[in-house]
Amino acid sequence: MAYRGSPSFGGGSSHGQGQQAVPFHTGKGSLKVLLLHGNLDIWVKEAKNLPNMDMFHNKLNGMLGTFGVRVSKKVEGHMPKITSDPYVTVAVCDAVIGRTFVISNSENPVWMQHFNVPVAHYAAEVHFVVKDSDVVGSQIMGAVGIPVEQLCSGTKVEGTFPILNSSGKLCNPGAVLSLTIQYTPIEKITLYHRGIGASPDGIPGTYFPLRRGGKVTLYQDAHVHDGLLPSLKLDGGVLFQQEKGWQDIFNAISQARRLIYIAGWSVYHNIKLVRTENGTDCMLGDLLKIKSQEGVRVLLLVWDDPTSMSILGLKREGVMHTNDEETRRFFKHSSVQVLLCPRSVGKGSWVKKQEAGTIYTHHQKTVIVDADAGHYRRKIIAFVGGLDLCRGRYDTPKHSLFRTLETVHKDDFRNPSLTEPGVGCPREPWHDLHCQIDGPAAYDILTNFEDRWLKASKPHGLQKLKTSFDDTLLKIERVPEIMGIGELPCLSKRDPEAWHVQVFRSIDSNSVSGFPNDPRDATEKNLVCGKNILIDMSVHTAYVHAIRSAQQFIYIENQYFLGSSYNWDSHKDLGANNLIPMEIALKIANKIRANERFSAYILIPMWPEGITTSFHIQRILFWQHKTMQMMYDTIHKALVEVGLDNTNEPQDYLTFFCLGNREELDKRDSLDAKSSTTAKTPQELAKKNRRFMIYIHSKGMIVDDEYIIVGSANINQRSMEGTRDTEIAMGAYQPYHTGSRKHTSPHGQVYGYRMSLWAEHIGHLEECFKRPESLECVRRVRSLGELNWKQYVADEVTEMKGHLLKYPVQVDRMGKVKALPGCETFPDVGGKILGSFVAIQENLTI
């Protein structure tokens, strides 16, 4: 029997949702392409009689054989046979949905690995591709194809199947793969039938469990002035209160006694969190130094931008302007500890290491502090969401362009979409979502920070020779004053103010400690196997589950929106394989077939931040267009199928919006306006026309006014895959305010938050907004967005009361997405709205 070494993480692409093309046929004749929408329950058990793919070993044996020497010959005992390192990838429509761990040196490997994976793919076969893991890359030994038509019949497919090669023959005499696979269509999965709040244990298949009985505070933008937005009445006569995000963070840091842990894509010491008339002039960096001098443990975990530099007096600001080196220098001689953390790959090829270190980031944004728990005790609270504590983030629902340039934004001007913004140019307004968690889930946010810090601070190279142990993290179990997670008082689910909260991540074992050492234990922790790593993809899991559980509507605000490229009309092999856009489209299609109303509102930036004519911005817009087109095609087909295409159109179910603002001239600006009548550059035109987009940096989704996801993760492959950008999010609901409990639309805090956001974007509230799934509401909101767009692009400058704009594309009744007549490029800044694609595909823009 061949020697079987210990299992490893190796094999193939490091990406949890990578591509796996099978360059040969595994079935006989033509097969039907059918939709798989539901779950696949899979067991990859074992393989037998695999070929020896270790070509180097075989050649070496051949050369040495001429001298009568064999490498695997007995020498001082038994030398193990050097042979293949097999693993299996499971792919649908060339998109990887599962991967086993690698078993070293075995021609008869036994995995016994289980997968339960969501699918939303059109395919003819599910492919099980048996591969040999090499030091660099991998080789295909052969594949097994299971016809989708057979799976759709509902039968469990179980047995031992021949592993075929490119010639359609056995890849090795007797080579077989033992597996089990069963498909359950979505309509038969009862978990999704009663809404997301009806699930007693939260989102299944995730790393962190549902934590019950906590509190959540939801924030829109960094600050909201009192009385700026209308009062909203919730169930029980409670009024929704718009809270002040950065004010609360400032207060929490100021009142901390034991610890302040901050993780960010960017953390800048030279910003003011509080900018009201009665506020303090204290900068964030000064505040953190004061707290550390008081004895508080202050740790900053910040992404190390590889393009920034500070060596021997040489300073270079990075391409992303994160100020990481400047912040590190500011705290250098203080007791505040700053750990600049590169996005690195532990093992893998030189190319993969360079790719990860150069184009991927640590994108989580959390602030964790101890807070007063009463009775002389402390507890952990955490802030999480889309807001980094850095330049350009402070804003209010007014989203001023010009009027705050000499006041709250005097030293905080930012507009990276203008190449040379001069005096009088508009700032880029910033819209974001954030939250505070008070309760057991805050301790999971703390665990994430601790495990990331331990991984990032682990000694490398010569540092390993040090005998001292870096005991930087505060051991809260040794601090009696701080409550442990089991000591926290929990609110009853019958309490109208109680929240159930769950933490999700996109992260891999290169960036966090605490994952199992043995890949066999990955399934137990709901982790995915990749190359040399284990992956937490629970953000993606949460989004898919929430969309599938939605009963009436989905409301999304996100900085990016692209994915499900396996179902595009071209570039299917791009690798943007997250299921989110396809799941939304199929949700709407299924509701149409069931003759039920359902609506999806998706807010994205007018364009990705940056120069709109640049290659990478144009490419992102191109992928975004492909995503939109795929979704509208899916919806139109459903309308045709049930005969509603003459009375309804795809935009009655799915609409894309963006945000923009326009400010009238103040008297003192009239002379400047006259001098810019011949404006030609983007900055001159933006100044003359007094308009600019409001940049949507939010990463959130609301489902049925009962469930909300808020975090750092964008809806693209970078954020969802787990091996690219590191992300964190929370999903939460109030058990007292769910549709399954109320048997009507819930009007708790999530409802209040959504209505408050709509009040900010639209400028007022209407009765139909209470029923966002209704056709009346969809058409009314779309009509308001179209009116606001006309005001935005008009020659005459007028004050905008509402900021919601219908996204500037035309969608006809057949779902075809085209350029808006007369508006093929973005106002003032240029660049094709539908984007363009040139040169080769890459991973940066997906």
GROMACS .gro file of C-alpha atoms in nm, residues 341-730:
model
  390
  341CYS     CA    1  -0.011   4.454   0.903
  342PRO     CA    2   0.060   4.361   0.539
  343ARG     CA    3  -0.185   4.141   0.349
  344SER     CA    4   0.049   3.847   0.313
  345VAL     CA    5   0.033   3.486   0.198
  346GLY     CA    6   0.203   3.230   0.420
  347LYS     CA    7   0.278   2.973   0.153
  348GLY     CA    8   0.242   2.960  -0.222
  349SER     CA    9   0.413   3.075  -0.538
  350TRP     CA   10   0.605   3.401  -0.562
  351VAL     CA   11   0.338   3.532  -0.801
  352LYS     CA   12   0.056   3.462  -0.553
  353LYS     CA   13   0.250   3.628  -0.271
  354GLN     CA   14   0.309   3.939  -0.480
  355GLU     CA   15  -0.055   3.952  -0.588
  356ALA     CA   16  -0.186   3.923  -0.233
  357GLY     CA   17   0.059   4.174  -0.090
  358THR     CA   18   0.007   4.429  -0.366
  359ILE     CA   19  -0.363   4.434  -0.449
  360TYR     CA   20  -0.543   4.289  -0.145
  361THR     CA   21  -0.593   4.460   0.188
  362HIS     CA   22  -0.700   4.425   0.549
  363HIS     CA   23  -1.036   4.594   0.523
  364GLN     CA   24  -1.199   4.536   0.862
  365LYS     CA   25  -1.307   4.846   1.059
  366THR     CA   26  -1.364   4.787   1.431
  367VAL     CA   27  -1.327   4.979   1.755
  368ILE     CA   28  -1.339   4.772   2.075
  369VAL     CA   29  -1.339   4.922   2.425
  370ASP     CA   30  -1.437   4.835   2.779
  371ALA     CA   31  -1.743   5.019   2.908
  372ASP     CA   32  -1.933   5.070   3.230
  373ALA     CA   33  -2.153   4.769   3.316
  374GLY     CA   34  -2.275   4.898   3.652
  375HIS     CA   35  -2.195   4.764   3.999
  376TYR     CA   36  -1.825   4.852   3.953
  377ARG     CA   37  -1.789   4.608   3.663
  378ARG     CA   38  -1.683   4.660   3.301
  379LYS     CA   39  -1.799   4.498   2.977
  380ILE     CA   40  -1.681   4.488   2.616
  381ILE     CA   41  -1.861   4.690   2.350
  382ALA     CA   42  -1.765   4.709   1.982
  383PHE     CA   43  -1.822   4.935   1.682
  384VAL     CA   44  -1.821   4.780   1.335
  385GLY     CA   45  -1.919   4.890   0.986
  386GLY     CA   46  -1.792   5.085   0.687
  387LEU     CA   47  -1.637   5.390   0.855
  388ASP     CA   48  -1.261   5.407   0.894
  389LEU     CA   49  -1.129   5.668   1.138
  390CYS     CA   50  -0.949   5.865   0.871
  391ARG     CA   51  -0.968   6.156   0.629
  392GLY     CA   52  -1.275   6.226   0.421
  393ARG     CA   53  -1.517   6.016   0.625
  394TYR     CA   54  -1.685   6.279   0.841
  395ASP     CA   55  -2.018   6.380   0.693
  396THR     CA   56  -2.384   6.436   0.778
  397PRO     CA   57  -2.706   6.360   0.585
  398LYS     CA   58  -2.680   6.709   0.431
  399HIS     CA   59  -2.373   6.593   0.233
  400SER     CA   60  -2.257   6.946   0.160
  401LEU     CA   61  -2.032   7.011  -0.141
  402PHE     CA   62  -1.912   7.367  -0.083
  403ARG     CA   63  -2.067   7.515   0.232
  404THR     CA   64  -1.853   7.330   0.486
  405LEU     CA   65  -1.518   7.379   0.309
  406GLU     CA   66  -1.422   7.659   0.550
  407THR     CA   67  -1.575   7.500   0.861
  408VAL     CA   68  -1.598   7.130   0.952
  409HIS     CA   69  -1.406   7.020   0.639
  410LYS     CA   70  -1.149   7.298   0.638
  411ASP     CA   71  -0.863   7.059   0.714
  412ASP     CA   72  -1.037   6.752   0.578
  413PHE     CA   73  -1.087   6.811   0.205
  414ARG     CA   74  -1.090   6.498  -0.006
  415ASN     CA   75  -1.190   6.433  -0.367
  416PRO     CA   76  -0.982   6.164  -0.541
  417SER     CA   77  -1.205   6.177  -0.850
  418LEU     CA   78  -1.054   6.515  -0.945
  419THR     CA   79  -0.692   6.510  -1.060
  420GLU     CA   80  -0.606   6.862  -0.940
  421PRO     CA   81  -0.883   6.992  -0.714
  422GLY     CA   82  -0.824   7.364  -0.671
  423VAL     CA   83  -0.976   7.632  -0.454
  424GLY     CA   84  -1.354   7.622  -0.468
  425CYS     CA   85  -1.384   7.268  -0.602
  426PRO     CA   86  -1.649   7.046  -0.442
  427ARG     CA   87  -1.550   6.795  -0.179
  428GLU     CA   88  -1.660   6.435  -0.226
  429PRO     CA   89  -1.952   6.379   0.016
  430TRP     CA   90  -1.939   6.048   0.203
  431HIS     CA   91  -2.231   5.823   0.296
  432ASP     CA   92  -2.177   5.522   0.520
  433LEU     CA   93  -2.339   5.273   0.759
  434HIS     CA   94  -2.198   5.174   1.097
  435CYS     CA   95  -2.318   5.020   1.423
  436GLN     CA   96  -2.241   4.957   1.790
  437ILE     CA   97  -2.278   4.613   1.949
  438ASP     CA   98  -2.337   4.584   2.323
  439GLY     CA   99  -2.368   4.225   2.437
  440PRO     CA  100  -2.218   3.880   2.379
  441ALA     CA  101  -2.144   3.938   2.007
  442ALA     CA  102  -1.903   4.220   2.101
  443TYR     CA  103  -1.680   3.950   2.251
  444ASP     CA  104  -1.667   3.778   1.911
  445ILE     CA  105  -1.547   4.107   1.759
  446LEU     CA  106  -1.284   4.111   2.035
  447THR     CA  107  -1.183   3.750   1.957
  448ASN     CA  108  -1.136   3.843   1.592
  449PHE     CA  109  -0.906   4.133   1.686
  450GLU     CA  110  -0.706   3.921   1.929
  451ASP     CA  111  -0.661   3.637   1.680
  452ARG     CA  112  -0.559   3.879   1.404
  453TRP     CA  113  -0.313   4.054   1.638
  454LEU     CA  114  -0.158   3.723   1.744
  455LYS     CA  115  -0.115   3.620   1.380
  456ALA     CA  116   0.026   3.954   1.267
  457SER     CA  117   0.266   3.987   1.562
  458LYS     CA  118   0.394   3.628   1.539
  459PRO     CA  119   0.775   3.635   1.514
  460HIS     CA  120   0.927   3.565   1.172
  461GLY     CA  121   1.283   3.495   1.066
  462LEU     CA  122   1.544   3.611   1.319
  463GLN     CA  123   1.270   3.734   1.553
  464LYS     CA  124   1.203   3.371   1.643
  465LEU     CA  125   1.537   3.364   1.828
  466LYS     CA  126   1.402   3.606   2.089
  467THR     CA  127   1.319   3.435   2.417
  468SER     CA  128   1.083   3.706   2.542
  469PHE     CA  129   0.713   3.670   2.474
  470ASP     CA  130   0.518   3.970   2.349
  471ASP     CA  131   0.236   3.989   2.602
  472THR     CA  132   0.068   4.286   2.436
  473LEU     CA  133  -0.293   4.176   2.443
  474LEU     CA  134  -0.478   4.227   2.769
  475LYS     CA  135  -0.590   3.894   2.915
  476ILE     CA  136  -0.941   3.994   3.011
  477GLU     CA  137  -1.001   3.666   3.192
  478ARG     CA  138  -0.734   3.783   3.436
  479VAL     CA  139  -0.909   4.115   3.495
  480PRO     CA  140  -1.193   4.047   3.743
  481GLU     CA  141  -1.338   4.390   3.676
  482ILE     CA  142  -1.425   4.293   3.315
  483MET     CA  143  -1.719   4.060   3.272
  484GLY     CA  144  -1.667   3.743   3.072
  485ILE     CA  145  -1.912   3.655   2.798
  486GLY     CA  146  -2.091   3.411   3.027
  487GLU     CA  147  -2.147   3.675   3.296
  488LEU     CA  148  -2.331   3.924   3.077
  489PRO     CA  149  -2.695   3.989   3.159
  490CYS     CA  150  -2.904   3.906   2.853
  491LEU     CA  151  -3.233   4.063   2.754
  492SER     CA  152  -3.530   3.831   2.703
  493LYS     CA  153  -3.644   3.774   2.345
  494ARG     CA  154  -3.980   3.911   2.462
  495ASP     CA  155  -3.814   4.243   2.542
  496PRO     CA  156  -3.897   4.483   2.255
  497GLU     CA  157  -3.544   4.627   2.277
  498ALA     CA  158  -3.355   4.294   2.262
  499TRP     CA  159  -3.134   4.203   1.965
  500HIS     CA  160  -2.994   3.871   1.844
  501VAL     CA  161  -2.656   3.931   1.678
  502GLN     CA  162  -2.413   3.718   1.478
  503VAL     CA  163  -2.062   3.803   1.357
  504PHE     CA  164  -1.943   3.708   1.006
  505ARG     CA  165  -1.605   3.730   0.837
  506SER     CA  166  -1.415   3.697   0.514
  507ILE     CA  167  -1.068   3.587   0.627
  508ASP     CA  168  -0.820   3.302   0.597
  509SER     CA  169  -0.564   3.136   0.818
  510ASN     CA  170  -0.286   3.354   0.675
  511SER     CA  171  -0.446   3.649   0.855
  512VAL     CA  172  -0.592   3.504   1.173
  513SER     CA  173  -0.492   3.250   1.437
  514GLY     CA  174  -0.723   3.004   1.607
  515PHE     CA  175  -0.818   2.792   1.306
  516PRO     CA  176  -0.760   2.412   1.329
  517ASN     CA  177  -0.417   2.280   1.240
  518ASP     CA  178  -0.567   1.969   1.085
  519PRO     CA  179  -0.778   2.042   0.775
  520ARG     CA  180  -0.996   1.743   0.863
  521ASP     CA  181  -1.142   1.963   1.137
  522ALA     CA  182  -1.237   2.242   0.894
  523THR     CA  183  -1.595   2.125   0.838
  524GLU     CA  184  -1.668   2.119   1.211
  525LYS     CA  185  -1.574   2.489   1.230
  526ASN     CA  186  -1.764   2.572   0.907
  527LEU     CA  187  -1.440   2.661   0.731
  528VAL     CA  188  -1.348   2.604   0.366
  529CYS     CA  189  -1.028   2.438   0.243
  530GLY     CA  190  -0.802   2.634   0.010
  531LYS     CA  191  -0.441   2.606  -0.095
  532ASN     CA  192  -0.227   2.601   0.220
  533ILE     CA  193  -0.508   2.770   0.413
  534LEU     CA  194  -0.848   2.744   0.577
  535ILE     CA  195  -1.104   3.008   0.486
  536ASP     CA  196  -1.392   3.170   0.673
  537MET     CA  197  -1.648   3.277   0.409
  538SER     CA  198  -1.934   3.346   0.649
  539VAL     CA  199  -2.008   3.696   0.513
  540HIS     CA  200  -2.101   3.534   0.181
  541THR     CA  201  -2.293   3.262   0.363
  542ALA     CA  202  -2.492   3.526   0.554
  543TYR     CA  203  -2.585   3.725   0.245
  544VAL     CA  204  -2.701   3.416   0.055
  545HIS     CA  205  -2.906   3.289   0.349
  546ALA     CA  206  -3.067   3.629   0.411
  547ILE     CA  207  -3.161   3.673   0.044
  548ARG     CA  208  -3.308   3.324   0.024
  549SER     CA  209  -3.511   3.388   0.339
  550ALA     CA  210  -3.645   3.725   0.219
  551GLN     CA  211  -4.023   3.734   0.184
  552GLN     CA  212  -4.105   4.086   0.062
  553PHE     CA  213  -3.809   4.308  -0.023
  554ILE     CA  214  -3.435   4.364  -0.009
  555TYR     CA  215  -3.267   4.701   0.035
  556ILE     CA  216  -2.893   4.721  -0.033
  557GLU     CA  217  -2.639   5.000  -0.003
  558ASN     CA  218  -2.293   4.899  -0.117
  559GLN     CA  219  -1.976   5.052  -0.254
  560TYR     CA  220  -1.961   4.783  -0.525
  561PHE     CA  221  -2.207   4.544  -0.682
  562LEU     CA  222  -2.074   4.271  -0.909
  563GLY     CA  223  -2.068   3.893  -0.915
  564SER     CA  224  -2.217   3.567  -1.047
  565SER     CA  225  -1.997   3.599  -1.355
  566TYR     CA  226  -2.053   3.230  -1.435
  567ASN     CA  227  -2.398   3.338  -1.560
  568TRP     CA  228  -2.297   3.647  -1.758
  569ASP     CA  229  -2.337   3.655  -2.135
  570SER     CA  230  -1.957   3.681  -2.170
  571HIS     CA  231  -1.643   3.668  -1.953
  572LYS     CA  232  -1.796   3.374  -1.768
  573ASP     CA  233  -1.450   3.262  -1.659
  574LEU     CA  234  -1.368   3.590  -1.485
  575GLY     CA  235  -1.389   3.429  -1.141
  576ALA     CA  236  -1.634   3.676  -0.980
  577ASN     CA  237  -1.831   3.376  -0.861
  578ASN     CA  238  -2.010   3.507  -0.552
  579LEU     CA  239  -2.378   3.409  -0.567
  580ILE     CA  240  -2.535   3.732  -0.443
  581PRO     CA  241  -2.655   3.895  -0.770
  582MET     CA  242  -2.783   3.562  -0.904
  583GLU     CA  243  -2.963   3.484  -0.578
  584ILE     CA  244  -3.142   3.821  -0.587
  585ALA     CA  245  -3.243   3.772  -0.950
  586LEU     CA  246  -3.370   3.419  -0.883
  587LYS     CA  247  -3.556   3.536  -0.572
  588ILE     CA  248  -3.745   3.789  -0.784
  589ALA     CA  249  -3.804   3.536  -1.064
  590ASN     CA  250  -3.947   3.282  -0.819
  591LYS     CA  251  -4.176   3.546  -0.667
  592ILE     CA  252  -4.301   3.640  -1.015
  593ARG     CA  253  -4.382   3.276  -1.087
  594ALA     CA  254  -4.564   3.253  -0.753
  595ASN     CA  255  -4.760   3.570  -0.838
  596GLU     CA  256  -4.623   3.745  -0.527
  597ARG     CA  257  -4.481   4.095  -0.500
  598PHE     CA  258  -4.112   4.137  -0.429
  599SER     CA  259  -3.881   4.433  -0.472
  600ALA     CA  260  -3.507   4.493  -0.460
  601TYR     CA  261  -3.359   4.843  -0.423
  602ILE     CA  262  -2.983   4.861  -0.477
  603LEU     CA  263  -2.785   5.179  -0.408
  604ILE     CA  264  -2.430   5.204  -0.544
  605PRO     CA  265  -2.197   5.499  -0.609
  606MET     CA  266  -2.243   5.685  -0.936
  607TRP     CA  267  -1.894   5.560  -1.015
  608PRO     CA  268  -1.616   5.384  -0.818
  609GLU     CA  269  -1.393   5.633  -0.642
  610GLY     CA  270  -1.114   5.760  -0.865
  611ILE     CA  271  -1.056   5.898  -1.213
  612THR     CA  272  -1.353   5.779  -1.417
  613THR     CA  273  -1.163   5.745  -1.745
  614SER     CA  274  -0.891   5.523  -1.592
  615PHE     CA  275  -0.865   5.160  -1.700
  616HIS     CA  276  -0.948   5.009  -1.360
  617ILE     CA  277  -1.256   5.229  -1.300
  618GLN     CA  278  -1.385   5.161  -1.651
  619ARG     CA  279  -1.333   4.790  -1.597
  620ILE     CA  280  -1.525   4.783  -1.268
  621LEU     CA  281  -1.812   4.967  -1.439
  622PHE     CA  282  -1.801   4.708  -1.719
  623TRP     CA  283  -1.831   4.420  -1.470
  624GLN     CA  284  -2.110   4.609  -1.294
  625HIS     CA  285  -2.296   4.642  -1.626
  626LYS     CA  286  -2.255   4.270  -1.691
  627THR     CA  287  -2.401   4.196  -1.346
  628MET     CA  288  -2.700   4.424  -1.401
  629GLN     CA  289  -2.769   4.276  -1.744
  630MET     CA  290  -2.763   3.920  -1.612
  631MET     CA  291  -3.011   4.008  -1.338
  632TYR     CA  292  -3.254   4.190  -1.566
  633ASP     CA  293  -3.238   3.908  -1.822
  634THR     CA  294  -3.333   3.658  -1.552
  635ILE     CA  295  -3.627   3.871  -1.438
  636HIS     CA  296  -3.754   3.935  -1.793
  637LYS     CA  297  -3.753   3.563  -1.870
  638ALA     CA  298  -3.972   3.502  -1.564
  639LEU     CA  299  -4.216   3.775  -1.673
  640VAL     CA  300  -4.242   3.620  -2.020
  641GLU     CA  301  -4.289   3.274  -1.870
  642VAL     CA  302  -4.600   3.383  -1.673
  643GLY     CA  303  -4.732   3.624  -1.934
  644LEU     CA  304  -4.672   3.947  -1.739
  645ASP     CA  305  -4.422   4.103  -1.980
  646ASN     CA  306  -4.688   4.328  -2.136
  647THR     CA  307  -4.809   4.474  -1.804
  648ASN     CA  308  -4.492   4.474  -1.595
  649GLU     CA  309  -4.127   4.545  -1.665
  650PRO     CA  310  -3.808   4.424  -1.492
  651GLN     CA  311  -3.762   4.759  -1.316
  652ASP     CA  312  -4.093   4.702  -1.134
  653TYR     CA  313  -3.895   4.448  -0.927
  654LEU     CA  314  -3.530   4.560  -0.936
  655THR     CA  315  -3.399   4.916  -0.950
  656PHE     CA  316  -3.049   5.060  -0.915
  657PHE     CA  317  -2.992   5.404  -0.765
  658CYS     CA  318  -2.702   5.633  -0.678
  659LEU     CA  319  -2.669   5.956  -0.478
  660GLY     CA  320  -2.575   6.306  -0.585
  661ASN     CA  321  -2.600   6.663  -0.463
  662ARG     CA  322  -2.617   7.010  -0.609
  663GLU     CA  323  -2.588   7.340  -0.423
  664GLU     CA  324  -2.701   7.682  -0.539
  665LEU     CA  325  -2.454   7.967  -0.546
  666ASP     CA  326  -2.408   8.178  -0.240
  667LYS     CA  327  -2.377   8.549  -0.313
  668ARG     CA  328  -2.007   8.553  -0.238
  669ASP     CA  329  -1.951   8.278  -0.497
  670SER     CA  330  -2.118   8.458  -0.786
  671LEU     CA  331  -1.797   8.619  -0.911
  672ASP     CA  332  -1.618   8.284  -0.914
  673ALA     CA  333  -1.902   8.136  -1.116
  674LYS     CA  334  -1.876   8.408  -1.382
  675SER     CA  335  -1.504   8.346  -1.422
  676SER     CA  336  -1.561   7.974  -1.492
  677THR     CA  337  -1.798   8.003  -1.790
  678THR     CA  338  -1.539   7.843  -2.020
  679ALA     CA  339  -1.477   7.548  -1.790
  680LYS     CA  340  -1.343   7.234  -1.961
  681THR     CA  341  -1.163   7.019  -1.702
  682PRO     CA  342  -1.358   6.797  -1.459
  683GLN     CA  343  -1.266   7.018  -1.165
  684GLU     CA  344  -1.369   7.335  -1.349
  685LEU     CA  345  -1.696   7.180  -1.465
  686ALA     CA  346  -1.781   7.044  -1.119
  687LYS     CA  347  -1.712   7.389  -0.974
  688LYS     CA  348  -1.920   7.565  -1.239
  689ASN     CA  349  -2.215   7.322  -1.228
  690ARG     CA  350  -2.193   7.295  -0.849
  691ARG     CA  351  -2.267   6.924  -0.840
  692PHE     CA  352  -2.099   6.601  -0.746
  693MET     CA  353  -2.188   6.246  -0.656
  694ILE     CA  354  -2.231   6.146  -0.292
  695TYR     CA  355  -1.995   5.855  -0.252
  696ILE     CA  356  -2.175   5.549  -0.119
  697HIS     CA  357  -1.925   5.361   0.095
  698SER     CA  358  -2.194   5.163   0.282
  699LYS     CA  359  -2.179   4.785   0.312
  700GLY     CA  360  -2.524   4.687   0.429
  701MET     CA  361  -2.847   4.506   0.351
  702ILE     CA  362  -3.193   4.519   0.506
  703VAL     CA  363  -3.437   4.232   0.453
  704ASP     CA  364  -3.812   4.269   0.515
  705ASP     CA  365  -3.755   4.546   0.772
  706GLU     CA  366  -3.657   4.276   1.024
  707TYR     CA  367  -3.296   4.174   0.951
  708ILE     CA  368  -2.988   4.384   0.884
  709ILE     CA  369  -2.629   4.316   0.780
  710VAL     CA  370  -2.373   4.593   0.839
  711GLY     CA  371  -2.000   4.561   0.801
  712SER     CA  372  -1.689   4.624   0.593
  713ALA     CA  373  -1.759   4.379   0.310
  714ASN     CA  374  -1.838   4.496  -0.042
  715ILE     CA  375  -2.047   4.291  -0.284
  716ASN     CA  376  -1.762   4.179  -0.506
  717GLN     CA  377  -1.517   3.891  -0.516
  718ARG     CA  378  -1.248   4.073  -0.319
  719SER     CA  379  -1.473   4.098  -0.015
  720MET     CA  380  -1.667   3.773  -0.041
  721GLU     CA  381  -1.400   3.516  -0.121
  722GLY     CA  382  -1.214   3.516   0.209
  723THR     CA  383  -0.865   3.488   0.057
  724ARG     CA  384  -0.851   3.841  -0.079
  725ASP     CA  385  -0.956   4.139   0.137
  726THR     CA  386  -1.019   4.058   0.505
  727GLU     CA  387  -1.367   4.166   0.617
  728ILE     CA  388  -1.602   4.161   0.914
  729ALA     CA  389  -1.976   4.218   0.945
  730MET     CA  390  -2.263   4.165   1.182
   0.00000   0.00000   0.00000
